[in-house]
Amino acid sequence: KQEVTQIPAALSVPEGENLVLNCSFTDSAIYNLQWFRQDPGKGLTSLLLIQSSQREQTSGRLNASLDKSSGRSTLYIAASQPGDSATYLCAVRFQGGSEKLVFGKGTKLTVNP
Amino acid sequence: DAGITQSPRYKITETGRQVTLMCHQTWSHSYMFWYRQDLGHGLRLIYYSAAADITDKGEVPDGYVVSRSKTENFPLTLESATRSQTSVYFCASSQFLGEKLFFGSGTQLSVL
């Protein structure tokens, strides 16, 4: 079964800290992987999309890496701010004819001032 | 404003009633999706559409009906609502499969 796992479910850090969020997936045959941010009571916002041929993508203070062979992706957030507090989800589009993204359950990040 | 909008934002209904959730996007994206988000299950795909008049089932389609007569609209109907359909429903769109996915703000549905 194709699954996506995010550990830990929750993370609390002090402001200014650099942090890494983890995402693991069960099958290395993927098309791409997306990282999303979800604020309470809101929809998801796509942060970064990494194609299977890429190793990483960067946007501002965010850097996402992809290691297909080990079935892992990380989202690195530099110099965290209280405004980064949200739930971060990763989603994988697996090969094999499926039209759907498989979502992890997310990591709830709290950045304390 | 451009984007993807869902209505209503909140809905309370009773078991057995028919409910329609609306989704409208202004980008003319080809693909549209309906997800439900539940604690413990995360996001699960209900139905998706690759273009007008083309729809297909996702992971949890039972009890739901969709249509897509126009590219910009993708309504989701619960034919006879059940308590297990209490959830937050998200509509999403993308121009092509595998591209960035854009989500609406969601509809919080309670079935009493």
mmCIF file of N, CA and C in Angstrom, chain B residues 11-97:
data_model
loop_
_atom_site.group_PDB
_atom_site.id
_atom_site.type_symbol
_atom_site.label_atom_id
_atom_site.label_comp_id
_atom_site.label_asym_id
_atom_site.label_seq_id
_atom_site.Cartn_x
_atom_site.Cartn_y
_atom_site.Cartn_z
ATOM 1 N N LYS B 11 -22.133 24.496 7.011
ATOM 2 C CA LYS B 11 -23.440 23.954 6.702
ATOM 3 C C LYS B 11 -23.808 22.928 7.768
ATOM 4 N N ILE B 12 -25.023 23.081 8.294
ATOM 5 C CA ILE B 12 -25.567 22.094 9.213
ATOM 6 C C ILE B 12 -26.806 21.503 8.559
ATOM 7 N N THR B 13 -26.892 20.187 8.529
ATOM 8 C CA THR B 13 -28.038 19.536 7.928
ATOM 9 C C THR B 13 -28.428 18.320 8.756
ATOM 10 N N GLU B 14 -29.491 17.672 8.340
ATOM 11 C CA GLU B 14 -29.963 16.494 9.071
ATOM 12 C C GLU B 14 -29.732 15.245 8.220
ATOM 13 N N THR B 15 -29.661 14.120 8.887
ATOM 14 C CA THR B 15 -29.486 12.868 8.150
ATOM 15 C C THR B 15 -30.631 12.670 7.159
ATOM 16 N N GLY B 16 -30.290 12.179 5.988
ATOM 17 C CA GLY B 16 -31.264 11.903 4.955
ATOM 18 C C GLY B 16 -31.497 13.042 3.979
ATOM 19 N N ARG B 17 -31.040 14.225 4.321
ATOM 20 C CA ARG B 17 -31.249 15.370 3.419
ATOM 21 C C ARG B 17 -30.183 15.389 2.329
ATOM 22 N N GLN B 18 -30.554 15.990 1.213
ATOM 23 C CA GLN B 18 -29.596 16.196 0.138
ATOM 24 C C GLN B 18 -28.888 17.530 0.333
ATOM 25 N N VAL B 19 -27.590 17.520 0.155
ATOM 26 C CA VAL B 19 -26.783 18.725 0.336
ATOM 27 C C VAL B 19 -25.851 18.877 -0.863
ATOM 28 N N THR B 20 -25.720 20.093 -1.356
ATOM 29 C CA THR B 20 -24.773 20.364 -2.445
ATOM 30 C C THR B 20 -23.758 21.395 -2.000
ATOM 31 N N LEU B 21 -22.497 21.046 -2.161
ATOM 32 C CA LEU B 21 -21.391 21.953 -1.878
ATOM 33 C C LEU B 21 -20.868 22.483 -3.212
ATOM 34 N N MET B 22 -20.642 23.799 -3.242
ATOM 35 C CA MET B 22 -20.258 24.422 -4.502
ATOM 36 C C MET B 22 -18.767 24.736 -4.537
ATOM 37 N N CYS B 23 -18.219 24.656 -5.738
ATOM 38 C CA CYS B 23 -16.818 25.002 -5.958
ATOM 39 C C CYS B 23 -16.693 25.710 -7.298
ATOM 40 N N HIS B 24 -16.028 26.848 -7.287
ATOM 41 C CA HIS B 24 -15.862 27.655 -8.499
ATOM 42 C C HIS B 24 -14.423 28.133 -8.596
ATOM 43 N N GLN B 25 -13.815 27.947 -9.771
ATOM 44 C CA GLN B 25 -12.448 28.445 -9.971
ATOM 45 C C GLN B 25 -12.394 29.336 -11.215
ATOM 46 N N THR B 26 -11.534 30.336 -11.118
ATOM 47 C CA THR B 26 -11.477 31.346 -12.182
ATOM 48 C C THR B 26 -10.261 31.197 -13.081
ATOM 49 N N TRP B 27 -9.448 30.149 -12.860
ATOM 50 C CA TRP B 27 -8.229 29.995 -13.647
ATOM 51 C C TRP B 27 -8.409 29.173 -14.915
ATOM 52 N N SER B 28 -9.602 28.579 -15.107
ATOM 53 C CA SER B 28 -9.826 27.639 -16.204
ATOM 54 C C SER B 28 -8.903 26.423 -16.112
ATOM 55 N N HIS B 29 -8.596 26.020 -14.894
ATOM 56 C CA HIS B 29 -7.806 24.810 -14.692
ATOM 57 C C HIS B 29 -8.580 23.596 -15.206
ATOM 58 N N SER B 30 -7.825 22.661 -15.785
ATOM 59 C CA SER B 30 -8.473 21.460 -16.310
ATOM 60 C C SER B 30 -8.954 20.532 -15.195
ATOM 61 N N TYR B 31 -8.085 20.335 -14.203
ATOM 62 C CA TYR B 31 -8.365 19.356 -13.166
ATOM 63 C C TYR B 31 -9.001 20.003 -11.942
ATOM 64 N N MET B 32 -10.008 19.332 -11.424
ATOM 65 C CA MET B 32 -10.613 19.741 -10.157
ATOM 66 C C MET B 32 -10.830 18.515 -9.292
ATOM 67 N N PHE B 33 -10.752 18.726 -7.989
ATOM 68 C CA PHE B 33 -10.765 17.620 -7.035
ATOM 69 C C PHE B 33 -11.649 17.985 -5.844
ATOM 70 N N TRP B 34 -12.241 16.958 -5.241
ATOM 71 C CA TRP B 34 -12.908 17.097 -3.945
ATOM 72 C C TRP B 34 -12.230 16.163 -2.948
ATOM 73 N N TYR B 35 -11.846 16.762 -1.805
ATOM 74 C CA TYR B 35 -11.264 16.009 -0.706
ATOM 75 C C TYR B 35 -12.116 16.213 0.540
ATOM 76 N N ARG B 36 -12.034 15.239 1.440
ATOM 77 C CA ARG B 36 -12.555 15.445 2.779
ATOM 78 C C ARG B 36 -11.395 15.266 3.761
ATOM 79 N N GLN B 37 -11.448 16.057 4.827
ATOM 80 C CA GLN B 37 -10.388 16.014 5.830
ATOM 81 C C GLN B 37 -10.986 15.673 7.177
ATOM 82 N N ASP B 38 -10.514 14.582 7.746
ATOM 83 C CA ASP B 38 -11.007 14.099 9.032
ATOM 84 C C ASP B 38 -9.842 13.809 9.952
ATOM 85 N N LEU B 39 -10.045 14.087 11.229
ATOM 86 C CA LEU B 39 -9.014 13.743 12.213
ATOM 87 C C LEU B 39 -8.738 12.251 12.160
ATOM 88 N N GLY B 40 -7.472 11.913 12.134
ATOM 89 C CA GLY B 40 -7.104 10.503 12.113
ATOM 90 C C GLY B 40 -7.002 9.899 10.727
ATOM 91 N N HIS B 41 -7.631 10.553 9.751
ATOM 92 C CA HIS B 41 -7.579 10.027 8.382
ATOM 93 C C HIS B 41 -6.819 10.951 7.432
ATOM 94 N N GLY B 42 -6.662 12.172 7.811
ATOM 95 C CA GLY B 42 -6.025 13.109 6.902
ATOM 96 C C GLY B 42 -6.939 13.448 5.736
ATOM 97 N N LEU B 43 -6.343 13.798 4.627
ATOM 98 C CA LEU B 43 -7.087 14.180 3.429
ATOM 99 C C LEU B 43 -7.315 12.957 2.553
ATOM 100 N N ARG B 44 -8.557 12.776 2.131
ATOM 101 C CA ARG B 44 -8.892 11.665 1.258
ATOM 102 C C ARG B 44 -9.664 12.170 0.050
ATOM 103 N N LEU B 45 -9.328 11.644 -1.108
ATOM 104 C CA LEU B 45 -9.938 12.077 -2.362
ATOM 105 C C LEU B 45 -11.300 11.431 -2.534
ATOM 106 N N ILE B 46 -12.306 12.254 -2.842
ATOM 107 C CA ILE B 46 -13.656 11.751 -3.044
ATOM 108 C C ILE B 46 -13.908 11.521 -4.540
ATOM 109 N N TYR B 47 -13.773 12.572 -5.311
ATOM 110 C CA TYR B 47 -13.937 12.539 -6.760
ATOM 111 C C TYR B 47 -12.975 13.532 -7.388
ATOM 112 N N TYR B 48 -12.685 13.327 -8.652
ATOM 113 C CA TYR B 48 -11.916 14.301 -9.399
ATOM 114 C C TYR B 48 -12.456 14.391 -10.817
ATOM 115 N N SER B 49 -12.022 15.451 -11.509
ATOM 116 C CA SER B 49 -12.466 15.683 -12.878
ATOM 117 C C SER B 49 -11.290 16.183 -13.699
ATOM 118 N N ALA B 50 -11.097 15.596 -14.861
ATOM 119 C CA ALA B 50 -9.990 15.994 -15.739
ATOM 120 C C ALA B 50 -10.393 17.099 -16.714
ATOM 121 N N ALA B 51 -11.687 17.290 -16.889
ATOM 122 C CA ALA B 51 -12.197 18.305 -17.815
ATOM 123 C C ALA B 51 -13.715 18.313 -17.682
ATOM 124 N N ALA B 52 -14.343 19.253 -18.348
ATOM 125 C CA ALA B 52 -15.802 19.296 -18.333
ATOM 126 C C ALA B 52 -16.347 17.963 -18.845
ATOM 127 N N ASP B 53 -17.340 17.469 -18.140
ATOM 128 C CA ASP B 53 -18.044 16.221 -18.465
ATOM 129 C C ASP B 53 -17.196 14.966 -18.284
ATOM 130 N N ILE B 54 -16.020 15.088 -17.644
ATOM 131 C CA ILE B 54 -15.189 13.924 -17.345
ATOM 132 C C ILE B 54 -14.931 13.889 -15.854
ATOM 133 N N THR B 55 -15.490 12.874 -15.195
ATOM 134 C CA THR B 55 -15.289 12.737 -13.755
ATOM 135 C C THR B 55 -14.921 11.299 -13.428
ATOM 136 N N ASP B 56 -14.291 11.108 -12.283
ATOM 137 C CA ASP B 56 -13.913 9.764 -11.878
ATOM 138 C C ASP B 56 -13.840 9.675 -10.368
ATOM 139 N N LYS B 57 -13.996 8.453 -9.875
ATOM 140 C CA LYS B 57 -14.012 8.227 -8.437
ATOM 141 C C LYS B 57 -12.620 8.296 -7.848
ATOM 142 N N GLY B 58 -12.590 8.760 -6.600
ATOM 143 C CA GLY B 58 -11.366 8.724 -5.830
ATOM 144 C C GLY B 58 -11.398 7.591 -4.839
ATOM 145 N N GLU B 59 -10.855 7.867 -3.673
ATOM 146 C CA GLU B 59 -10.692 6.840 -2.635
ATOM 147 C C GLU B 59 -11.981 6.538 -1.876
ATOM 148 N N VAL B 60 -12.814 7.568 -1.655
ATOM 149 C CA VAL B 60 -14.015 7.405 -0.826
ATOM 150 C C VAL B 60 -15.244 8.018 -1.507
ATOM 151 N N PRO B 61 -15.714 7.474 -2.635
ATOM 152 C CA PRO B 61 -16.791 8.104 -3.397
ATOM 153 C C PRO B 61 -18.212 7.763 -2.946
ATOM 154 N N ASP B 62 -18.367 6.726 -2.122
ATOM 155 C CA ASP B 62 -19.717 6.259 -1.807
ATOM 156 C C ASP B 62 -20.526 7.326 -1.090
ATOM 157 N N GLY B 63 -21.762 7.542 -1.601
ATOM 158 C CA GLY B 63 -22.657 8.520 -0.997
ATOM 159 C C GLY B 63 -22.535 9.907 -1.585
ATOM 160 N N TYR B 64 -21.645 10.084 -2.538
ATOM 161 C CA TYR B 64 -21.412 11.385 -3.157
ATOM 162 C C TYR B 64 -21.650 11.311 -4.667
ATOM 163 N N VAL B 65 -22.070 12.450 -5.218
ATOM 164 C CA VAL B 65 -22.246 12.580 -6.655
ATOM 165 C C VAL B 65 -21.621 13.890 -7.092
ATOM 166 N N VAL B 66 -20.973 13.889 -8.246
ATOM 167 C CA VAL B 66 -20.397 15.118 -8.788
ATOM 168 C C VAL B 66 -20.860 15.307 -10.222
ATOM 169 N N SER B 67 -20.715 16.527 -10.684
ATOM 170 C CA SER B 67 -20.965 16.855 -12.083
ATOM 171 C C SER B 67 -20.018 17.972 -12.468
ATOM 172 N N ARG B 68 -19.778 18.096 -13.763
ATOM 173 C CA ARG B 68 -18.929 19.201 -14.225
ATOM 174 C C ARG B 68 -19.366 19.576 -15.632
ATOM 175 N N SER B 69 -20.437 20.349 -15.683
ATOM 176 C CA SER B 69 -20.959 20.796 -16.977
ATOM 177 C C SER B 69 -20.152 21.965 -17.529
ATOM 178 N N LYS B 70 -19.526 22.739 -16.641
ATOM 179 C CA LYS B 70 -18.653 23.841 -17.057
ATOM 180 C C LYS B 70 -17.286 23.675 -16.416
ATOM 181 N N THR B 71 -16.265 24.115 -17.094
ATOM 182 C CA THR B 71 -14.898 23.960 -16.600
ATOM 183 C C THR B 71 -14.723 24.569 -15.225
ATOM 184 N N GLU B 72 -15.383 25.698 -14.974
ATOM 185 C CA GLU B 72 -15.116 26.437 -13.750
ATOM 186 C C GLU B 72 -15.863 25.946 -12.518
ATOM 187 N N ASN B 73 -16.855 25.086 -12.699
ATOM 188 C CA ASN B 73 -17.677 24.662 -11.568
ATOM 189 C C ASN B 73 -17.606 23.157 -11.360
ATOM 190 N N PHE B 74 -17.567 22.760 -10.093
ATOM 191 C CA PHE B 74 -17.475 21.337 -9.778
ATOM 192 C C PHE B 74 -18.248 21.084 -8.478
ATOM 193 N N PRO B 75 -19.569 21.017 -8.543
ATOM 194 C CA PRO B 75 -20.359 20.818 -7.329
ATOM 195 C C PRO B 75 -20.298 19.378 -6.825
ATOM 196 N N LEU B 76 -20.374 19.238 -5.513
ATOM 197 C CA LEU B 76 -20.387 17.933 -4.851
ATOM 198 C C LEU B 76 -21.723 17.789 -4.131
ATOM 199 N N THR B 77 -22.449 16.715 -4.423
ATOM 200 C CA THR B 77 -23.751 16.483 -3.809
ATOM 201 C C THR B 77 -23.723 15.246 -2.926
ATOM 202 N N LEU B 78 -24.225 15.408 -1.712
ATOM 203 C CA LEU B 78 -24.469 14.283 -0.828
ATOM 204 C C LEU B 78 -25.940 13.939 -1.005
ATOM 205 N N GLU B 79 -26.213 12.799 -1.586
ATOM 206 C CA GLU B 79 -27.583 12.473 -1.973
ATOM 207 C C GLU B 79 -28.498 12.277 -0.775
ATOM 208 N N SER B 80 -28.002 11.635 0.258
ATOM 209 C CA SER B 80 -28.764 11.399 1.481
ATOM 210 C C SER B 80 -27.747 11.411 2.624
ATOM 211 N N ALA B 81 -27.589 12.574 3.218
ATOM 212 C CA ALA B 81 -26.493 12.785 4.164
ATOM 213 C C ALA B 81 -26.559 11.823 5.356
ATOM 214 N N THR B 82 -25.385 11.370 5.773
ATOM 215 C CA THR B 82 -25.249 10.516 6.952
ATOM 216 C C THR B 82 -24.281 11.173 7.922
ATOM 217 N N ARG B 83 -24.346 10.777 9.192
ATOM 218 C CA ARG B 83 -23.483 11.393 10.199
ATOM 219 C C ARG B 83 -22.009 11.178 9.877
ATOM 220 N N SER B 84 -21.696 10.053 9.239
ATOM 221 C CA SER B 84 -20.298 9.775 8.891
ATOM 222 C C SER B 84 -19.762 10.733 7.827
ATOM 223 N N GLN B 85 -20.645 11.507 7.223
ATOM 224 C CA GLN B 85 -20.203 12.495 6.238
ATOM 225 C C GLN B 85 -19.935 13.865 6.870
ATOM 226 N N THR B 86 -20.072 13.948 8.171
ATOM 227 C CA THR B 86 -19.631 15.155 8.879
ATOM 228 C C THR B 86 -18.123 15.282 8.706
ATOM 229 N N SER B 87 -17.687 16.397 8.158
ATOM 230 C CA SER B 87 -16.276 16.533 7.795
ATOM 231 C C SER B 87 -16.030 17.954 7.296
ATOM 232 N N VAL B 88 -14.779 18.229 7.001
ATOM 233 C CA VAL B 88 -14.422 19.454 6.282
ATOM 234 C C VAL B 88 -14.113 19.048 4.845
ATOM 235 N N TYR B 89 -14.773 19.707 3.913
ATOM 236 C CA TYR B 89 -14.634 19.370 2.500
ATOM 237 C C TYR B 89 -13.835 20.450 1.784
ATOM 238 N N PHE B 90 -12.826 20.015 1.040
ATOM 239 C CA PHE B 90 -11.995 20.941 0.279
ATOM 240 C C PHE B 90 -12.084 20.639 -1.204
ATOM 241 N N CYS B 91 -12.218 21.697 -1.959
ATOM 242 C CA CYS B 91 -12.127 21.632 -3.401
ATOM 243 C C CYS B 91 -10.733 22.105 -3.801
ATOM 244 N N ALA B 92 -10.181 21.546 -4.856
ATOM 245 C CA ALA B 92 -8.854 21.934 -5.309
ATOM 246 C C ALA B 92 -8.812 21.881 -6.830
ATOM 247 N N SER B 93 -7.840 22.581 -7.399
ATOM 248 C CA SER B 93 -7.700 22.559 -8.848
ATOM 249 C C SER B 93 -6.238 22.644 -9.249
ATOM 250 N N SER B 94 -5.953 22.149 -10.446
ATOM 251 C CA SER B 94 -4.635 22.317 -11.051
ATOM 252 C C SER B 94 -4.800 22.291 -12.560
ATOM 253 N N GLN B 95 -3.879 22.959 -13.256
ATOM 254 C CA GLN B 95 -4.004 23.002 -14.708
ATOM 255 C C GLN B 95 -3.738 21.627 -15.322
ATOM 256 N N PHE B 96 -2.685 21.004 -14.868
ATOM 257 C CA PHE B 96 -2.350 19.674 -15.342
ATOM 258 C C PHE B 96 -2.150 18.763 -14.129
ATOM 259 N N LEU B 97 -2.281 17.490 -14.362
ATOM 260 C CA LEU B 97 -2.042 16.528 -13.293
ATOM 261 C C LEU B 97 -0.574 16.589 -12.913
#
